[in-house]
Amino acid sequence: MQINLTGHHIDITDALREYVDTKFAKLERHFDHINNVHVILNVEKTIQKAEATLHVNGGEIFADAEHEDMYAAIDGLINKLDRQVIKHKEKLKKH
C-alpha cells in the first residue's frame, strides 16, 4: 500500500507521517486490496481537516474528518474509513 501525504497550510513532520502510517496499517489488516492512498491534511484557521481517498479493487473510498486537533481528525478519518472498508469488503463477498 502506497500512501501519498499532502499538507495544505501545514508542514508534514516526521511524527505526523509516522502517525498516519501506523493508523493506515490498521486498515490494511482489514482489507488487503488497498492499492493507493492519498491523504490531505489541511488547516483552516482553528479547524484541522484530514481527508483521504483509497483506491481499492472495485472502486474508490473517500472520507474526511474535522477537529481542533490534527491527531484527533486523523483518528476520526480512520474510523470512518474503517467502517467503509469493512462495508466494501462485505459487498465483494456477496458477489
Short mmCIF file of N, CA, C and O in Angstrom, two decimals, residues 14-65:
data_model
loop_
_atom_site.label_atom_id
_atom_site.label_comp_id
_atom_site.label_asym_id
_atom_site.label_seq_id
_atom_site.Cartn_x
_atom_site.Cartn_y
_atom_site.Cartn_z
N ASP A 14 7.81 14.46 10.61
CA ASP A 14 8.03 13.01 10.67
C ASP A 14 7.04 12.35 11.62
O ASP A 14 6.58 11.23 11.38
N ALA A 15 6.69 13.05 12.70
CA ALA A 15 5.73 12.49 13.66
C ALA A 15 4.35 12.32 13.02
O ALA A 15 3.70 11.30 13.21
N LEU A 16 3.92 13.33 12.25
CA LEU A 16 2.62 13.22 11.56
C LEU A 16 2.65 12.09 10.54
O LEU A 16 1.70 11.31 10.44
N ARG A 17 3.73 12.01 9.79
CA ARG A 17 3.83 10.96 8.75
C ARG A 17 3.80 9.57 9.39
O ARG A 17 3.10 8.67 8.91
N GLU A 18 4.53 9.39 10.48
CA GLU A 18 4.55 8.09 11.15
C GLU A 18 3.19 7.75 11.76
O GLU A 18 2.76 6.61 11.73
N TYR A 19 2.52 8.77 12.31
CA TYR A 19 1.19 8.55 12.89
C TYR A 19 0.21 8.09 11.82
O TYR A 19 -0.56 7.15 12.03
N VAL A 20 0.24 8.74 10.65
CA VAL A 20 -0.65 8.35 9.55
C VAL A 20 -0.31 6.93 9.08
O VAL A 20 -1.22 6.12 8.84
N ASP A 21 0.97 6.61 8.98
CA ASP A 21 1.37 5.27 8.53
C ASP A 21 0.88 4.19 9.48
O ASP A 21 0.38 3.14 9.05
N THR A 22 1.01 4.42 10.79
CA THR A 22 0.57 3.40 11.75
C THR A 22 -0.94 3.24 11.74
O THR A 22 -1.45 2.13 11.88
N LYS A 23 -1.66 4.34 11.56
CA LYS A 23 -3.12 4.26 11.53
C LYS A 23 -3.62 3.55 10.28
O LYS A 23 -4.58 2.78 10.33
N PHE A 24 -2.97 3.80 9.14
CA PHE A 24 -3.41 3.14 7.92
C PHE A 24 -3.00 1.67 7.89
O PHE A 24 -3.58 0.88 7.14
N ALA A 25 -2.03 1.28 8.69
CA ALA A 25 -1.68 -0.14 8.80
C ALA A 25 -2.86 -0.92 9.39
O ALA A 25 -3.07 -2.09 9.06
N LYS A 26 -3.65 -0.26 10.24
CA LYS A 26 -4.85 -0.88 10.82
C LYS A 26 -5.85 -1.22 9.71
O LYS A 26 -6.46 -2.28 9.72
N LEU A 27 -6.00 -0.31 8.73
CA LEU A 27 -6.92 -0.57 7.63
C LEU A 27 -6.45 -1.73 6.77
O LEU A 27 -7.25 -2.50 6.27
N GLU A 28 -5.14 -1.84 6.62
CA GLU A 28 -4.60 -2.89 5.78
C GLU A 28 -4.82 -4.27 6.39
O GLU A 28 -4.92 -5.27 5.67
N ARG A 29 -4.96 -4.33 7.71
CA ARG A 29 -5.27 -5.62 8.35
C ARG A 29 -6.68 -6.08 7.99
O ARG A 29 -6.93 -7.26 7.88
N HIS A 30 -7.61 -5.13 7.80
CA HIS A 30 -8.99 -5.49 7.49
C HIS A 30 -9.17 -5.86 6.01
O HIS A 30 -9.99 -6.70 5.68
N PHE A 31 -8.43 -5.17 5.13
CA PHE A 31 -8.65 -5.36 3.70
C PHE A 31 -7.31 -5.26 2.99
O PHE A 31 -6.65 -4.22 3.02
N ASP A 32 -6.90 -6.35 2.33
CA ASP A 32 -5.56 -6.42 1.73
C ASP A 32 -5.45 -5.68 0.39
O ASP A 32 -4.36 -5.33 -0.02
N HIS A 33 -6.56 -5.46 -0.29
CA HIS A 33 -6.53 -4.98 -1.67
C HIS A 33 -6.60 -3.47 -1.78
O HIS A 33 -7.21 -2.94 -2.70
N ILE A 34 -5.94 -2.75 -0.88
CA ILE A 34 -5.84 -1.29 -0.98
C ILE A 34 -4.59 -1.00 -1.80
O ILE A 34 -3.48 -1.33 -1.38
N ASN A 35 -4.77 -0.39 -2.97
CA ASN A 35 -3.64 -0.15 -3.86
C ASN A 35 -2.90 1.14 -3.53
O ASN A 35 -1.68 1.15 -3.44
N ASN A 36 -3.66 2.23 -3.37
CA ASN A 36 -3.05 3.54 -3.24
C ASN A 36 -3.91 4.38 -2.30
O ASN A 36 -5.14 4.27 -2.32
N VAL A 37 -3.27 5.22 -1.50
CA VAL A 37 -3.98 6.09 -0.57
C VAL A 37 -3.45 7.50 -0.76
O VAL A 37 -2.23 7.71 -0.79
N HIS A 38 -4.36 8.47 -0.90
CA HIS A 38 -3.97 9.87 -0.98
C HIS A 38 -4.59 10.60 0.20
O HIS A 38 -5.81 10.70 0.30
N VAL A 39 -3.73 11.10 1.10
CA VAL A 39 -4.18 11.78 2.32
C VAL A 39 -3.83 13.25 2.20
O VAL A 39 -2.71 13.61 1.84
N ILE A 40 -4.82 14.12 2.51
CA ILE A 40 -4.61 15.56 2.51
C ILE A 40 -4.90 16.08 3.91
O ILE A 40 -6.00 15.88 4.43
N LEU A 41 -3.91 16.72 4.51
CA LEU A 41 -4.07 17.37 5.81
C LEU A 41 -4.14 18.87 5.56
O LEU A 41 -3.27 19.44 4.91
N ASN A 42 -5.18 19.50 6.10
CA ASN A 42 -5.46 20.90 5.79
C ASN A 42 -5.73 21.66 7.09
O ASN A 42 -6.37 21.13 7.99
N VAL A 43 -5.27 22.90 7.15
CA VAL A 43 -5.52 23.76 8.30
C VAL A 43 -6.23 25.01 7.81
O VAL A 43 -5.74 25.70 6.91
N GLU A 44 -7.40 25.28 8.37
CA GLU A 44 -8.16 26.50 8.08
C GLU A 44 -8.50 27.17 9.39
O GLU A 44 -9.37 26.71 10.12
N LYS A 45 -7.80 28.24 9.71
CA LYS A 45 -7.94 28.97 10.97
C LYS A 45 -7.81 28.02 12.15
O LYS A 45 -6.72 27.55 12.42
N THR A 46 -8.89 27.70 12.86
CA THR A 46 -8.79 26.81 14.02
C THR A 46 -9.22 25.38 13.71
O THR A 46 -9.13 24.52 14.57
N ILE A 47 -9.69 25.14 12.50
CA ILE A 47 -10.17 23.80 12.13
C ILE A 47 -9.06 23.02 11.45
O ILE A 47 -8.46 23.48 10.48
N GLN A 48 -8.79 21.84 11.95
CA GLN A 48 -7.84 20.91 11.34
C GLN A 48 -8.66 19.87 10.58
O GLN A 48 -9.56 19.27 11.13
N LYS A 49 -8.34 19.69 9.32
CA LYS A 49 -9.13 18.79 8.48
C LYS A 49 -8.23 17.73 7.86
O LYS A 49 -7.14 18.03 7.38
N ALA A 50 -8.70 16.49 7.89
CA ALA A 50 -7.98 15.37 7.27
C ALA A 50 -8.94 14.68 6.31
O ALA A 50 -10.09 14.40 6.67
N GLU A 51 -8.50 14.45 5.09
CA GLU A 51 -9.33 13.72 4.13
C GLU A 51 -8.45 12.74 3.38
O GLU A 51 -7.25 12.95 3.22
N ALA A 52 -9.08 11.65 2.94
CA ALA A 52 -8.32 10.59 2.27
C ALA A 52 -9.17 9.92 1.20
O ALA A 52 -10.39 9.81 1.34
N THR A 53 -8.49 9.51 0.15
CA THR A 53 -9.10 8.72 -0.92
C THR A 53 -8.33 7.42 -1.03
O THR A 53 -7.11 7.43 -1.22
N LEU A 54 -9.04 6.31 -0.90
CA LEU A 54 -8.44 4.99 -1.03
C LEU A 54 -8.81 4.42 -2.39
O LEU A 54 -9.98 4.41 -2.76
N HIS A 55 -7.81 3.97 -3.13
CA HIS A 55 -8.05 3.29 -4.39
C HIS A 55 -7.99 1.80 -4.11
O HIS A 55 -6.93 1.27 -3.78
N VAL A 56 -9.14 1.13 -4.20
CA VAL A 56 -9.23 -0.29 -3.90
C VAL A 56 -9.70 -1.03 -5.14
O VAL A 56 -10.17 -0.42 -6.10
N ASN A 57 -9.56 -2.34 -5.11
CA ASN A 57 -10.09 -3.15 -6.20
C ASN A 57 -11.60 -3.02 -6.20
O ASN A 57 -12.26 -3.35 -5.22
N GLY A 58 -12.15 -2.52 -7.28
CA GLY A 58 -13.60 -2.38 -7.38
C GLY A 58 -14.10 -0.98 -7.07
O GLY A 58 -15.29 -0.78 -6.95
N GLY A 59 -13.23 0.02 -6.93
CA GLY A 59 -13.71 1.38 -6.72
C GLY A 59 -12.79 2.23 -5.88
O GLY A 59 -11.62 1.90 -5.67
N GLU A 60 -13.36 3.34 -5.42
CA GLU A 60 -12.64 4.28 -4.57
C GLU A 60 -13.47 4.55 -3.32
O GLU A 60 -14.69 4.52 -3.36
N ILE A 61 -12.79 4.83 -2.23
CA ILE A 61 -13.45 5.16 -0.98
C ILE A 61 -12.91 6.51 -0.52
O ILE A 61 -11.69 6.71 -0.49
N PHE A 62 -13.82 7.43 -0.17
CA PHE A 62 -13.43 8.76 0.28
C PHE A 62 -14.04 9.05 1.64
O PHE A 62 -15.17 8.67 1.91
N ALA A 63 -13.26 9.72 2.49
CA ALA A 63 -13.78 10.16 3.79
C ALA A 63 -13.01 11.39 4.22
O ALA A 63 -11.87 11.62 3.78
N ASP A 64 -13.65 12.21 5.06
CA ASP A 64 -12.96 13.35 5.64
C ASP A 64 -13.45 13.56 7.07
O ASP A 64 -14.52 13.10 7.44
N ALA A 65 -12.62 14.23 7.86
CA ALA A 65 -12.94 14.48 9.25
C ALA A 65 -12.33 15.81 9.66
O ALA A 65 -11.25 16.18 9.19
#
